[in-house]
Amino acid sequence: MHEEGAGNSKQPARRSGIFRTKSVEQSMRDTDEPDTKLRKDLTSWDLTVFGVAVVIGAGIFTLTARTAGNVAGPSVSLAFVLAAVACGLAALCYAEFASTVPVAGSAYTFSYATFGEFIAWIIGWDLILEFALASSVVAKGWSLYLGEVLGSASPTIEIGSLNFDWGALLIVLIITALLATGTKLSSRVSFVITAIKVAVVLLVVVVGAFYIKTDNYSPYIPPSEPGSTGEGIHQSLFSFVTGAGGSTFGWYGLLAAASLVFFAFIGFDVVATTAEETKQPQKALPRGILGSLAIVTVLYVAVTLVLTGMVKYTELAGDSSTLATAFELNGLTWAKNIISFGALAGLTTVVMVLMLGQTRVLFAMSRDGLAPRGLARTGRRGTPVRITLLVGFVVAVLAAFFPIGTLEEMVNSGTLFAFVLVSIGVIVLRRTRPDLPRGFKVPLMPVIPILAVVACLWLMINLSVETWIRFLVWMAIGVAIYFLYSRRNAEKTIREREQSIAQAARE
């Protein structure tokens, strides 16, 4: 580990400013505090499993069919490739950052080291929204598939004017107990369930391949058709600003589809939040991040090729079409039950890994004093039990009682914002701290990070104006909390840490 020399000594001096940075060395030292120490249990294999577990979810069973039928036609497979390229650019930046700063917190920790405390708080607040809301949404999706598997029994009951979703509550409570027990146990459970859902996906691909009709691939990029992208705040920011009319299919439809299916990849960044619990993080983190992304890309493209080859894309139009639709149209009704079972298994691990990411980001923020520091204490098994229980409670309440609905898109805006900051941060840290040991380096610097920023910004402007408004309101709430509480509490934490270091030096 490097001493804090001339290249780093300037950073702690900016103690009173909101843009004070936290040195990489200090972040590394914090990982050794006995009361907030996480156990290093994870390998590159565990991280790859986590990445596949969180990305392969309901999207592969539902999003693929709707996007093919309504937006891109057979070219949805190319849309997945384009989205994977954009995601891969950001993944390279995450891999370098995670191998350089193997500390819990992912984009929050990376931002603290490069942009300073205020930006770190904003991105941490942003990630809280992303992971908590996504966990709740996916838990409700899990409950819907549970209803299909159970048949007549509904996982939702009415209590007065409220709909109580006991299915969503059940899965959140189980996941909370697993995460509190230990990250390694969570990884083992995740591996078993992930193996089941990948097997289901492979079965779908193999069986469906026998029913492919090559004529269904023509035209691969259907002619452009007039389409609606919504009006007012419901249209995309790009359409709102430029006044461009909406269209489906054609090249515009292909690019719009890439923006849409990008969100099927969301989650691989959660791998970076487990950096502090990883053995040999300099090697394991890049392998886990890039390996999981490569696996899910192959699976997504294979499924879309089979799907659009089994039926004409026009038969997948509408909001109710799923992967099962193609099998039903070919007389394979038995596949619906298998797909529902695979989706149920898939969503289980998605909830688990999203909640894991949420607890690790909040843990890092608590240790820095930007959230109540007492939450960062770890238990006998080396996990932040208090934070895990708090996150489990919040997610359970949201999933059990609140209809999430259109708030799902807020998850996407938060994720893309984090991708942009991480991509810029890699360039900044290369210039400010070239001395740091890096287990992985982004090639073609700074071209790759710049391309990642451009790709993510393009995807962001394709989100609706309504989503942007909600996102900005959430950010405004975060700014208020920072200036009313977090800033002063963080300053207190820094003073206490410096006093502790000075006292240790005297002794």
Short mmCIF file of C-alpha atoms in Angstrom, two decimals:
data_model
loop_
_atom_site.label_atom_id
_atom_site.label_comp_id
_atom_site.label_asym_id
_atom_site.label_seq_id
_atom_site.Cartn_x
_atom_site.Cartn_y
_atom_site.Cartn_z
CA MET A 1 0.00 0.00 0.00
CA HIS A 2 1.25 3.48 -0.83
CA GLU A 3 2.04 6.08 1.77
CA GLU A 4 0.24 9.36 1.45
CA GLY A 5 2.92 11.29 -0.35
CA ALA A 6 2.99 14.53 -2.23
CA GLY A 7 0.51 13.39 -4.84
CA ASN A 8 -2.07 12.68 -2.19
CA SER A 9 -1.32 15.08 0.66
CA LYS A 10 -3.33 17.86 -0.94
CA GLN A 11 -6.57 15.92 -0.69
CA PRO A 12 -7.13 15.87 3.10
CA ALA A 13 -6.31 19.58 3.32
CA ARG A 14 -9.68 20.58 1.84
CA ARG A 15 -11.53 19.69 5.04
CA SER A 16 -14.22 22.35 5.01
CA GLY A 17 -15.27 22.17 1.37
CA ILE A 18 -18.11 20.07 0.00
CA PHE A 19 -15.73 18.79 -2.68
CA ARG A 20 -13.16 17.37 -0.27
CA THR A 21 -11.98 14.01 -1.53
CA LYS A 22 -11.27 10.89 0.44
CA SER A 23 -7.92 9.41 -0.49
CA VAL A 24 -7.73 5.86 -1.77
CA GLU A 25 -5.30 5.07 1.06
CA GLN A 26 -7.80 6.27 3.67
CA SER A 27 -10.57 4.23 2.08
CA MET A 28 -8.32 1.17 2.26
CA ARG A 29 -7.43 1.83 5.91
CA ASP A 30 -11.12 2.11 6.81
CA THR A 31 -11.63 -1.48 5.71
CA ASP A 32 -9.47 -2.63 8.63
CA GLU A 33 -11.57 -1.01 11.39
CA PRO A 34 -12.60 -3.92 13.69
CA ASP A 35 -16.18 -2.71 14.27
CA THR A 36 -16.94 -2.24 10.57
CA LYS A 37 -14.83 -4.98 8.98
CA LEU A 38 -16.36 -7.17 6.28
CA ARG A 39 -15.26 -10.77 5.85
CA LYS A 40 -13.38 -11.62 2.62
CA ASP A 41 -15.16 -14.72 1.36
CA LEU A 42 -15.82 -14.19 -2.35
CA THR A 43 -13.91 -15.41 -5.42
CA SER A 44 -14.12 -14.43 -9.09
CA TRP A 45 -16.52 -17.36 -9.57
CA ASP A 46 -18.82 -16.03 -6.83
CA LEU A 47 -18.80 -12.59 -8.45
CA THR A 48 -19.60 -14.02 -11.89
CA VAL A 49 -22.54 -15.90 -10.37
CA PHE A 50 -23.77 -12.71 -8.68
CA GLY A 51 -23.54 -10.83 -11.98
CA VAL A 52 -25.46 -13.46 -13.95
CA ALA A 53 -27.92 -13.85 -11.07
CA VAL A 54 -28.94 -10.20 -11.05
CA VAL A 55 -28.99 -9.58 -14.81
CA ILE A 56 -30.89 -12.68 -15.94
CA GLY A 57 -34.33 -11.88 -14.59
CA ALA A 58 -37.81 -11.26 -15.93
CA GLY A 59 -36.39 -9.26 -18.83
CA ILE A 60 -35.35 -12.33 -20.76
CA PHE A 61 -38.84 -13.79 -20.40
CA THR A 62 -40.92 -10.66 -21.15
CA LEU A 63 -38.93 -7.69 -22.48
CA THR A 64 -37.53 -9.58 -25.48
CA ALA A 65 -40.96 -10.43 -26.92
CA ARG A 66 -42.52 -6.99 -26.41
CA THR A 67 -39.54 -5.18 -27.90
CA ALA A 68 -39.52 -7.45 -30.97
CA GLY A 69 -43.26 -7.07 -31.54
CA ASN A 70 -43.60 -3.35 -30.93
CA VAL A 71 -40.29 -1.65 -31.69
CA ALA A 72 -37.59 -3.53 -33.61
CA GLY A 73 -38.85 -6.76 -35.17
CA PRO A 74 -36.18 -9.46 -35.70
CA SER A 75 -33.45 -6.81 -35.32
CA VAL A 76 -34.06 -6.93 -31.56
CA SER A 77 -31.11 -9.35 -31.47
CA LEU A 78 -28.88 -6.60 -32.92
CA ALA A 79 -30.39 -4.14 -30.40
CA PHE A 80 -29.16 -6.42 -27.61
CA VAL A 81 -25.68 -6.42 -29.16
CA LEU A 82 -25.65 -2.59 -29.33
CA ALA A 83 -26.86 -2.37 -25.73
CA ALA A 84 -24.23 -4.88 -24.65
CA VAL A 85 -21.52 -2.77 -26.31
CA ALA A 86 -22.68 0.34 -24.41
CA CYS A 87 -22.85 -1.67 -21.22
CA GLY A 88 -19.45 -3.23 -21.90
CA LEU A 89 -17.81 0.18 -22.22
CA ALA A 90 -19.08 1.12 -18.77
CA ALA A 91 -18.13 -2.33 -17.46
CA LEU A 92 -14.49 -1.77 -18.45
CA CYS A 93 -14.46 1.44 -16.41
CA TYR A 94 -16.06 -0.32 -13.42
CA ALA A 95 -13.48 -3.09 -13.68
CA GLU A 96 -10.54 -0.66 -13.48
CA PHE A 97 -12.05 1.32 -10.61
CA ALA A 98 -13.03 -1.77 -8.63
CA SER A 99 -9.56 -3.32 -9.00
CA THR A 100 -7.89 -0.03 -7.99
CA VAL A 101 -10.18 0.84 -5.06
CA PRO A 102 -11.44 -2.55 -3.74
CA VAL A 103 -13.75 -0.98 -1.15
CA ALA A 104 -17.50 -1.43 -0.57
CA GLY A 105 -19.75 1.17 -2.14
CA SER A 106 -19.12 0.88 -5.88
CA ALA A 107 -19.78 4.18 -7.70
CA TYR A 108 -20.21 6.02 -4.38
CA THR A 109 -16.69 5.12 -3.20
CA PHE A 110 -15.20 5.79 -6.64
CA SER A 111 -16.83 9.24 -6.76
CA TYR A 112 -15.54 10.12 -3.27
CA ALA A 113 -11.98 9.44 -4.42
CA THR A 114 -12.28 11.55 -7.57
CA PHE A 115 -15.05 14.18 -7.42
CA GLY A 116 -15.37 14.79 -3.69
CA GLU A 117 -17.88 14.37 -0.88
CA PHE A 118 -20.89 16.19 -2.34
CA ILE A 119 -20.86 14.29 -5.64
CA ALA A 120 -20.24 11.06 -3.70
CA TRP A 121 -23.31 11.77 -1.56
CA ILE A 122 -25.41 12.50 -4.67
CA ILE A 123 -24.39 9.26 -6.36
CA GLY A 124 -24.88 7.32 -3.10
CA TRP A 125 -28.36 8.80 -2.73
CA ASP A 126 -28.97 7.92 -6.34
CA LEU A 127 -27.88 4.29 -5.79
CA ILE A 128 -30.16 4.02 -2.75
CA LEU A 129 -33.05 4.88 -5.06
CA GLU A 130 -31.86 2.45 -7.72
CA PHE A 131 -31.37 -0.60 -5.53
CA ALA A 132 -34.25 -0.15 -3.05
CA LEU A 133 -36.83 0.63 -5.71
CA ALA A 134 -35.56 -2.08 -8.04
CA SER A 135 -35.66 -4.65 -5.23
CA SER A 136 -39.27 -3.73 -4.48
CA VAL A 137 -40.34 -3.84 -8.13
CA VAL A 138 -38.68 -7.20 -8.73
CA ALA A 139 -40.16 -8.62 -5.51
CA LYS A 140 -43.63 -7.73 -6.80
CA GLY A 141 -42.78 -9.37 -10.12
CA TRP A 142 -41.69 -12.49 -8.21
CA SER A 143 -45.07 -12.50 -6.48
CA LEU A 144 -46.91 -12.35 -9.83
CA TYR A 145 -45.04 -15.41 -11.10
CA LEU A 146 -45.69 -17.13 -7.77
CA GLY A 147 -49.40 -16.63 -8.47
CA GLU A 148 -49.01 -18.33 -11.86
CA VAL A 149 -47.15 -21.27 -10.34
CA LEU A 150 -49.69 -21.66 -7.51
CA GLY A 151 -52.62 -21.47 -9.87
CA SER A 152 -55.79 -20.67 -7.93
CA ALA A 153 -54.11 -19.20 -4.83
CA SER A 154 -53.41 -15.47 -5.12
CA PRO A 155 -50.38 -13.95 -3.38
CA THR A 156 -52.33 -10.70 -2.88
CA ILE A 157 -55.15 -10.06 -0.41
CA GLU A 158 -57.23 -6.95 0.24
CA ILE A 159 -57.04 -5.29 3.65
CA GLY A 160 -59.54 -2.46 3.63
CA SER A 161 -58.47 -0.13 0.83
CA LEU A 162 -54.98 -1.64 0.67
CA ASN A 163 -53.72 -4.56 -1.40
CA PHE A 164 -51.36 -6.62 0.76
CA ASP A 165 -48.88 -8.57 -1.35
CA TRP A 166 -47.80 -11.38 0.97
CA GLY A 167 -45.83 -13.05 -1.82
CA ALA A 168 -43.53 -10.04 -2.21
CA LEU A 169 -43.21 -9.76 1.57
CA LEU A 170 -42.29 -13.45 1.84
CA ILE A 171 -39.41 -13.31 -0.66
CA VAL A 172 -37.98 -10.11 0.87
CA LEU A 173 -38.00 -11.63 4.37
CA ILE A 174 -36.26 -14.80 3.15
CA ILE A 175 -33.61 -12.81 1.27
CA THR A 176 -33.02 -10.51 4.26
CA ALA A 177 -32.38 -13.52 6.50
CA LEU A 178 -29.93 -15.00 3.97
CA LEU A 179 -27.98 -11.75 3.57
CA ALA A 180 -27.76 -11.23 7.33
CA THR A 181 -26.43 -14.78 7.75
CA GLY A 182 -23.46 -14.26 5.44
CA THR A 183 -22.41 -13.24 1.95
CA LYS A 184 -20.82 -16.62 1.17
CA LEU A 185 -24.06 -18.46 2.00
CA SER A 186 -25.94 -15.97 -0.19
CA SER A 187 -23.51 -16.76 -3.00
CA ARG A 188 -24.08 -20.51 -2.67
CA VAL A 189 -27.86 -20.13 -2.71
CA SER A 190 -27.56 -17.74 -5.63
CA PHE A 191 -25.45 -20.28 -7.54
CA VAL A 192 -28.02 -23.06 -7.17
CA ILE A 193 -30.95 -20.87 -8.23
CA THR A 194 -28.98 -19.25 -11.05
CA ALA A 195 -28.07 -22.69 -12.38
CA ILE A 196 -31.78 -23.56 -12.49
CA LYS A 197 -32.82 -20.45 -14.40
CA VAL A 198 -29.91 -20.69 -16.86
CA ALA A 199 -30.89 -24.31 -17.48
CA VAL A 200 -34.45 -23.15 -18.24
CA VAL A 201 -33.14 -20.51 -20.65
CA LEU A 202 -30.92 -23.08 -22.41
CA LEU A 203 -33.88 -25.48 -22.65
CA VAL A 204 -35.94 -22.72 -24.26
CA VAL A 205 -33.16 -22.06 -26.78
CA VAL A 206 -32.60 -25.74 -27.65
CA VAL A 207 -36.30 -26.64 -27.97
CA GLY A 208 -37.20 -23.42 -29.76
CA ALA A 209 -34.39 -23.88 -32.28
CA PHE A 210 -36.28 -26.84 -33.83
CA TYR A 211 -39.22 -24.54 -34.63
CA ILE A 212 -37.27 -21.72 -36.30
CA LYS A 213 -38.52 -20.68 -39.76
CA THR A 214 -35.93 -18.56 -41.56
CA ASP A 215 -38.68 -16.63 -43.39
CA ASN A 216 -39.61 -15.04 -40.07
CA TYR A 217 -36.27 -13.18 -40.06
CA SER A 218 -37.25 -11.25 -43.19
CA PRO A 219 -37.22 -8.30 -43.17
CA TYR A 220 -34.56 -8.26 -40.44
CA ILE A 221 -35.03 -4.51 -39.95
CA PRO A 222 -38.72 -3.87 -40.81
CA PRO A 223 -39.65 -0.66 -42.67
CA SER A 224 -40.20 2.34 -40.43
CA GLU A 225 -43.78 3.02 -39.33
CA PRO A 226 -45.34 6.03 -37.62
CA GLY A 227 -45.65 5.42 -33.90
CA SER A 228 -46.40 7.25 -30.72
CA THR A 229 -43.77 8.00 -28.10
CA GLY A 230 -46.33 9.66 -25.85
CA GLU A 231 -47.29 13.28 -25.42
CA GLY A 232 -46.24 15.99 -23.01
CA ILE A 233 -44.15 14.68 -20.12
CA HIS A 234 -44.79 11.09 -21.19
CA GLN A 235 -42.61 11.40 -24.31
CA SER A 236 -38.86 10.95 -24.29
CA LEU A 237 -36.65 13.91 -23.42
CA PHE A 238 -35.14 13.70 -26.92
CA SER A 239 -38.57 13.98 -28.56
CA PHE A 240 -39.62 16.74 -26.16
CA VAL A 241 -36.54 18.88 -26.90
CA THR A 242 -36.24 18.28 -30.66
CA GLY A 243 -39.94 17.98 -31.50
CA ALA A 244 -39.17 14.79 -33.41
CA GLY A 245 -42.11 12.56 -34.14
CA GLY A 246 -42.14 9.04 -32.85
CA SER A 247 -41.61 6.00 -35.05
CA THR A 248 -41.29 2.28 -34.66
CA PHE A 249 -39.19 -0.24 -36.60
CA GLY A 250 -36.60 0.93 -39.13
CA TRP A 251 -33.23 2.23 -37.97
CA TYR A 252 -34.82 4.61 -35.47
CA GLY A 253 -36.75 1.71 -33.99
CA LEU A 254 -33.54 -0.32 -33.75
CA LEU A 255 -31.79 2.46 -31.79
CA ALA A 256 -34.86 2.97 -29.60
CA ALA A 257 -34.89 -0.78 -28.93
CA ALA A 258 -31.23 -0.64 -27.88
CA SER A 259 -32.15 2.06 -25.35
CA LEU A 260 -35.00 -0.10 -24.10
CA VAL A 261 -33.20 -3.45 -23.81
CA PHE A 262 -30.17 -1.82 -22.19
CA PHE A 263 -32.15 -2.00 -18.98
CA ALA A 264 -32.16 -5.78 -19.20
CA PHE A 265 -28.42 -5.57 -18.43
CA ILE A 266 -28.79 -3.39 -15.35
CA GLY A 267 -27.29 -5.02 -12.29
CA PHE A 268 -23.79 -6.08 -13.33
CA ASP A 269 -22.50 -3.00 -11.48
CA VAL A 270 -23.71 -4.56 -8.23
CA VAL A 271 -20.68 -6.86 -8.45
CA ALA A 272 -18.46 -3.85 -7.71
CA THR A 273 -20.25 -3.26 -4.38
CA THR A 274 -18.81 -6.54 -3.04
CA ALA A 275 -15.19 -5.46 -3.64
CA GLU A 276 -14.34 -5.35 0.06
CA GLU A 277 -15.50 -8.93 0.60
CA THR A 278 -13.49 -10.36 -2.30
CA LYS A 279 -10.30 -12.40 -2.15
CA GLN A 280 -7.67 -11.03 -4.55
CA PRO A 281 -10.00 -8.21 -5.74
CA GLN A 282 -7.49 -6.89 -8.30
CA LYS A 283 -8.01 -10.05 -10.37
CA ALA A 284 -11.40 -11.31 -9.23
CA LEU A 285 -13.43 -8.12 -9.76
CA PRO A 286 -12.59 -7.53 -13.44
CA ARG A 287 -13.17 -11.23 -14.16
CA GLY A 288 -16.51 -11.21 -12.34
CA ILE A 289 -17.78 -8.01 -13.97
CA LEU A 290 -16.70 -8.74 -17.53
CA GLY A 291 -17.34 -12.50 -17.32
CA SER A 292 -20.94 -12.13 -16.16
CA LEU A 293 -21.63 -9.51 -18.85
CA ALA A 294 -20.27 -11.80 -21.57
CA ILE A 295 -22.40 -14.75 -20.41
CA VAL A 296 -25.68 -12.82 -20.24
CA THR A 297 -25.07 -11.18 -23.63
CA VAL A 298 -24.74 -14.60 -25.30
CA LEU A 299 -27.91 -15.84 -23.57
CA TYR A 300 -29.93 -12.73 -24.49
CA VAL A 301 -28.93 -12.82 -28.16
CA ALA A 302 -29.61 -16.58 -28.38
CA VAL A 303 -33.09 -16.18 -26.90
CA THR A 304 -34.01 -13.31 -29.23
CA LEU A 305 -32.83 -15.20 -32.31
CA VAL A 306 -34.95 -18.22 -31.33
CA LEU A 307 -37.94 -16.07 -30.40
CA THR A 308 -38.10 -14.10 -33.65
CA GLY A 309 -37.38 -17.24 -35.67
CA MET A 310 -40.25 -19.20 -34.12
CA VAL A 311 -42.98 -16.67 -34.97
CA LYS A 312 -43.42 -13.59 -37.17
CA TYR A 313 -42.61 -10.47 -35.17
CA THR A 314 -46.08 -9.05 -35.91
CA GLU A 315 -47.59 -11.83 -33.80
CA LEU A 316 -45.68 -10.52 -30.77
CA ALA A 317 -47.22 -7.05 -30.93
CA GLY A 318 -49.00 -5.72 -27.84
CA ASP A 319 -48.18 -5.45 -24.15
CA SER A 320 -49.09 -9.00 -23.13
CA SER A 321 -46.67 -10.98 -25.30
CA THR A 322 -43.93 -12.93 -23.55
CA LEU A 323 -41.43 -15.62 -24.41
CA ALA A 324 -44.17 -18.16 -23.71
CA THR A 325 -46.29 -16.60 -26.48
CA ALA A 326 -43.98 -17.94 -29.19
CA PHE A 327 -44.19 -21.44 -27.73
CA GLU A 328 -47.97 -21.34 -27.40
CA LEU A 329 -48.31 -20.25 -31.03
CA ASN A 330 -46.29 -23.33 -31.98
CA GLY A 331 -48.45 -25.63 -29.84
CA LEU A 332 -45.86 -26.00 -27.06
CA THR A 333 -48.16 -25.02 -24.19
CA TRP A 334 -46.13 -27.05 -21.68
CA ALA A 335 -43.31 -24.54 -22.10
CA LYS A 336 -45.35 -21.85 -20.33
CA ASN A 337 -45.08 -23.64 -16.98
CA ILE A 338 -41.35 -24.18 -17.37
CA ILE A 339 -40.82 -20.54 -18.33
CA SER A 340 -42.88 -19.37 -15.33
CA PHE A 341 -40.79 -21.58 -13.05
CA GLY A 342 -37.60 -20.23 -14.60
CA ALA A 343 -38.80 -16.65 -14.15
CA LEU A 344 -39.65 -17.36 -10.50
CA ALA A 345 -36.15 -18.72 -9.91
CA GLY A 346 -34.63 -15.87 -11.88
CA LEU A 347 -36.34 -13.13 -9.91
CA THR A 348 -35.32 -14.70 -6.59
CA THR A 349 -31.65 -14.10 -7.24
CA VAL A 350 -32.33 -10.65 -8.73
CA VAL A 351 -33.94 -9.53 -5.46
CA MET A 352 -31.05 -11.04 -3.49
CA VAL A 353 -28.24 -9.33 -5.38
CA LEU A 354 -30.03 -5.97 -5.61
CA MET A 355 -30.57 -5.96 -1.85
CA LEU A 356 -26.93 -6.96 -1.35
CA GLY A 357 -25.86 -3.96 -3.42
CA GLN A 358 -28.15 -1.66 -1.45
CA THR A 359 -26.74 -2.76 1.91
CA ARG A 360 -23.11 -2.35 0.78
CA VAL A 361 -23.62 1.17 -0.58
CA LEU A 362 -25.39 2.29 2.58
CA PHE A 363 -22.68 0.56 4.64
CA ALA A 364 -19.95 2.60 2.92
CA MET A 365 -21.91 5.83 3.38
CA SER A 366 -22.49 5.08 7.07
CA ARG A 367 -18.82 4.34 7.68
CA ASP A 368 -17.97 7.76 6.21
CA GLY A 369 -20.56 9.50 8.39
CA LEU A 370 -22.82 10.56 5.51
CA ALA A 371 -25.44 8.25 7.02
CA PRO A 372 -25.73 7.35 10.75
CA ARG A 373 -22.37 5.77 11.60
CA GLY A 374 -23.86 3.24 14.04
CA LEU A 375 -25.47 1.43 11.10
CA ALA A 376 -22.04 0.39 9.80
CA ARG A 377 -21.29 -2.03 12.65
CA THR A 378 -20.81 -5.60 11.49
CA GLY A 379 -21.91 -8.75 13.32
CA ARG A 380 -20.16 -12.00 14.18
CA ARG A 381 -20.43 -13.26 10.61
CA GLY A 382 -18.82 -10.15 9.17
CA THR A 383 -21.99 -8.69 7.65
CA PRO A 384 -23.67 -5.31 8.36
CA VAL A 385 -26.67 -6.82 10.13
CA ARG A 386 -28.27 -3.53 11.18
CA ILE A 387 -28.23 -2.15 7.65
CA THR A 388 -29.44 -5.46 6.21
CA LEU A 389 -32.45 -5.49 8.54
CA LEU A 390 -33.21 -1.82 7.83
CA VAL A 391 -33.03 -2.31 4.06
CA GLY A 392 -35.11 -5.49 4.35
CA PHE A 393 -37.80 -3.62 6.29
CA VAL A 394 -38.01 -0.73 3.82
CA VAL A 395 -38.06 -2.99 0.75
CA ALA A 396 -40.65 -5.27 2.39
CA VAL A 397 -43.00 -2.36 3.10
CA LEU A 398 -42.63 -0.94 -0.41
CA ALA A 399 -43.15 -4.33 -2.06
CA ALA A 400 -46.03 -5.43 0.16
CA PHE A 401 -48.19 -2.30 0.12
CA PHE A 402 -47.18 0.09 -2.68
CA PRO A 403 -47.96 -0.25 -6.39
CA ILE A 404 -44.64 0.65 -7.98
CA GLY A 405 -45.85 1.02 -11.58
CA THR A 406 -44.11 3.62 -13.72
CA LEU A 407 -41.47 4.34 -11.06
CA GLU A 408 -39.48 1.47 -12.59
CA GLU A 409 -37.90 3.88 -15.07
CA MET A 410 -36.37 5.86 -12.20
CA VAL A 411 -34.14 2.84 -11.63
CA ASN A 412 -32.78 3.27 -15.14
CA SER A 413 -32.04 6.99 -14.80
CA GLY A 414 -30.14 6.40 -11.58
CA THR A 415 -28.07 3.58 -13.04
CA LEU A 416 -27.08 5.50 -16.16
CA PHE A 417 -26.11 8.54 -14.07
CA ALA A 418 -23.79 6.30 -12.03
CA PHE A 419 -22.28 4.85 -15.22
CA VAL A 420 -21.48 8.36 -16.52
CA LEU A 421 -19.72 9.41 -13.31
CA VAL A 422 -17.68 6.20 -13.07
CA SER A 423 -16.57 6.52 -16.70
CA ILE A 424 -15.43 10.13 -16.16
CA GLY A 425 -13.89 9.19 -12.81
CA VAL A 426 -11.56 6.64 -14.41
CA ILE A 427 -10.03 9.39 -16.55
CA VAL A 428 -9.71 11.73 -13.54
CA LEU A 429 -8.04 9.13 -11.31
CA ARG A 430 -5.57 8.16 -14.05
CA ARG A 431 -4.41 11.79 -14.14
CA THR A 432 -4.48 12.58 -10.40
CA ARG A 433 -3.13 9.25 -9.10
CA PRO A 434 -1.08 7.54 -11.81
CA ASP A 435 0.96 5.88 -9.02
CA LEU A 436 -1.87 3.65 -7.79
CA PRO A 437 -1.52 -0.09 -8.51
CA ARG A 438 -4.23 -1.17 -10.96
CA GLY A 439 -5.19 -4.83 -11.32
CA PHE A 440 -6.95 -3.97 -14.58
CA LYS A 441 -6.59 -1.02 -16.96
CA VAL A 442 -9.15 0.25 -19.45
CA PRO A 443 -7.61 -0.04 -22.93
CA LEU A 444 -7.47 2.88 -25.36
CA MET A 445 -7.63 5.51 -22.62
CA PRO A 446 -9.42 7.96 -22.76
CA VAL A 447 -11.38 6.81 -25.85
CA ILE A 448 -13.27 3.96 -24.14
CA PRO A 449 -14.50 6.02 -21.14
CA ILE A 450 -15.57 8.88 -23.43
CA LEU A 451 -17.53 6.45 -25.63
CA ALA A 452 -19.12 5.03 -22.49
CA VAL A 453 -20.25 8.51 -21.40
CA VAL A 454 -21.69 9.30 -24.85
CA ALA A 455 -23.54 5.96 -25.02
CA CYS A 456 -25.05 6.37 -21.53
CA LEU A 457 -26.09 9.98 -22.15
CA TRP A 458 -27.81 8.92 -25.36
CA LEU A 459 -29.75 6.28 -23.45
CA MET A 460 -30.64 8.82 -20.74
CA ILE A 461 -32.19 11.30 -23.18
CA ASN A 462 -34.42 8.49 -24.43
CA LEU A 463 -36.05 8.29 -20.99
CA SER A 464 -39.36 10.09 -20.56
CA VAL A 465 -39.62 13.68 -19.32
CA GLU A 466 -41.77 12.34 -16.47
CA THR A 467 -38.91 10.11 -15.34
CA TRP A 468 -36.48 13.03 -15.45
CA ILE A 469 -38.79 15.15 -13.28
CA ARG A 470 -39.10 12.42 -10.65
CA PHE A 471 -35.36 11.83 -10.73
CA LEU A 472 -34.61 15.53 -10.20
CA VAL A 473 -37.09 15.72 -7.31
CA TRP A 474 -35.36 12.76 -5.62
CA MET A 475 -31.98 14.43 -6.14
CA ALA A 476 -33.32 17.69 -4.63
CA ILE A 477 -34.41 15.80 -1.51
CA GLY A 478 -30.92 14.30 -1.33
CA VAL A 479 -29.25 17.72 -1.57
CA ALA A 480 -31.41 18.99 1.32
CA ILE A 481 -30.48 16.01 3.52
CA TYR A 482 -26.80 16.50 2.75
CA PHE A 483 -26.71 20.13 3.86
CA LEU A 484 -29.01 19.61 6.86
CA TYR A 485 -27.37 16.46 8.26
CA SER A 486 -24.80 14.50 6.27
CA ARG A 487 -22.21 17.24 5.74
CA ARG A 488 -21.86 18.04 9.46
CA ASN A 489 -21.94 14.39 10.49
CA ALA A 490 -19.21 13.56 7.96
CA GLU A 491 -17.03 16.39 9.32
CA LYS A 492 -17.48 15.00 12.82
CA THR A 493 -16.47 11.54 11.61
CA ILE A 494 -13.33 12.94 9.94
CA ARG A 495 -12.31 14.77 13.15
CA GLU A 496 -12.82 11.64 15.24
CA ARG A 497 -10.79 9.58 12.77
CA GLU A 498 -7.92 12.10 12.79
CA GLN A 499 -7.91 12.19 16.60
CA SER A 500 -7.80 8.41 16.70
CA ILE A 501 -4.86 8.33 14.27
CA ALA A 502 -3.00 11.01 16.27
CA GLN A 503 -3.58 9.14 19.54
CA ALA A 504 -2.36 5.88 18.02
CA ALA A 505 0.77 7.67 16.78
CA ARG A 506 1.50 9.05 20.25
CA GLU A 507 1.13 5.60 21.82
#
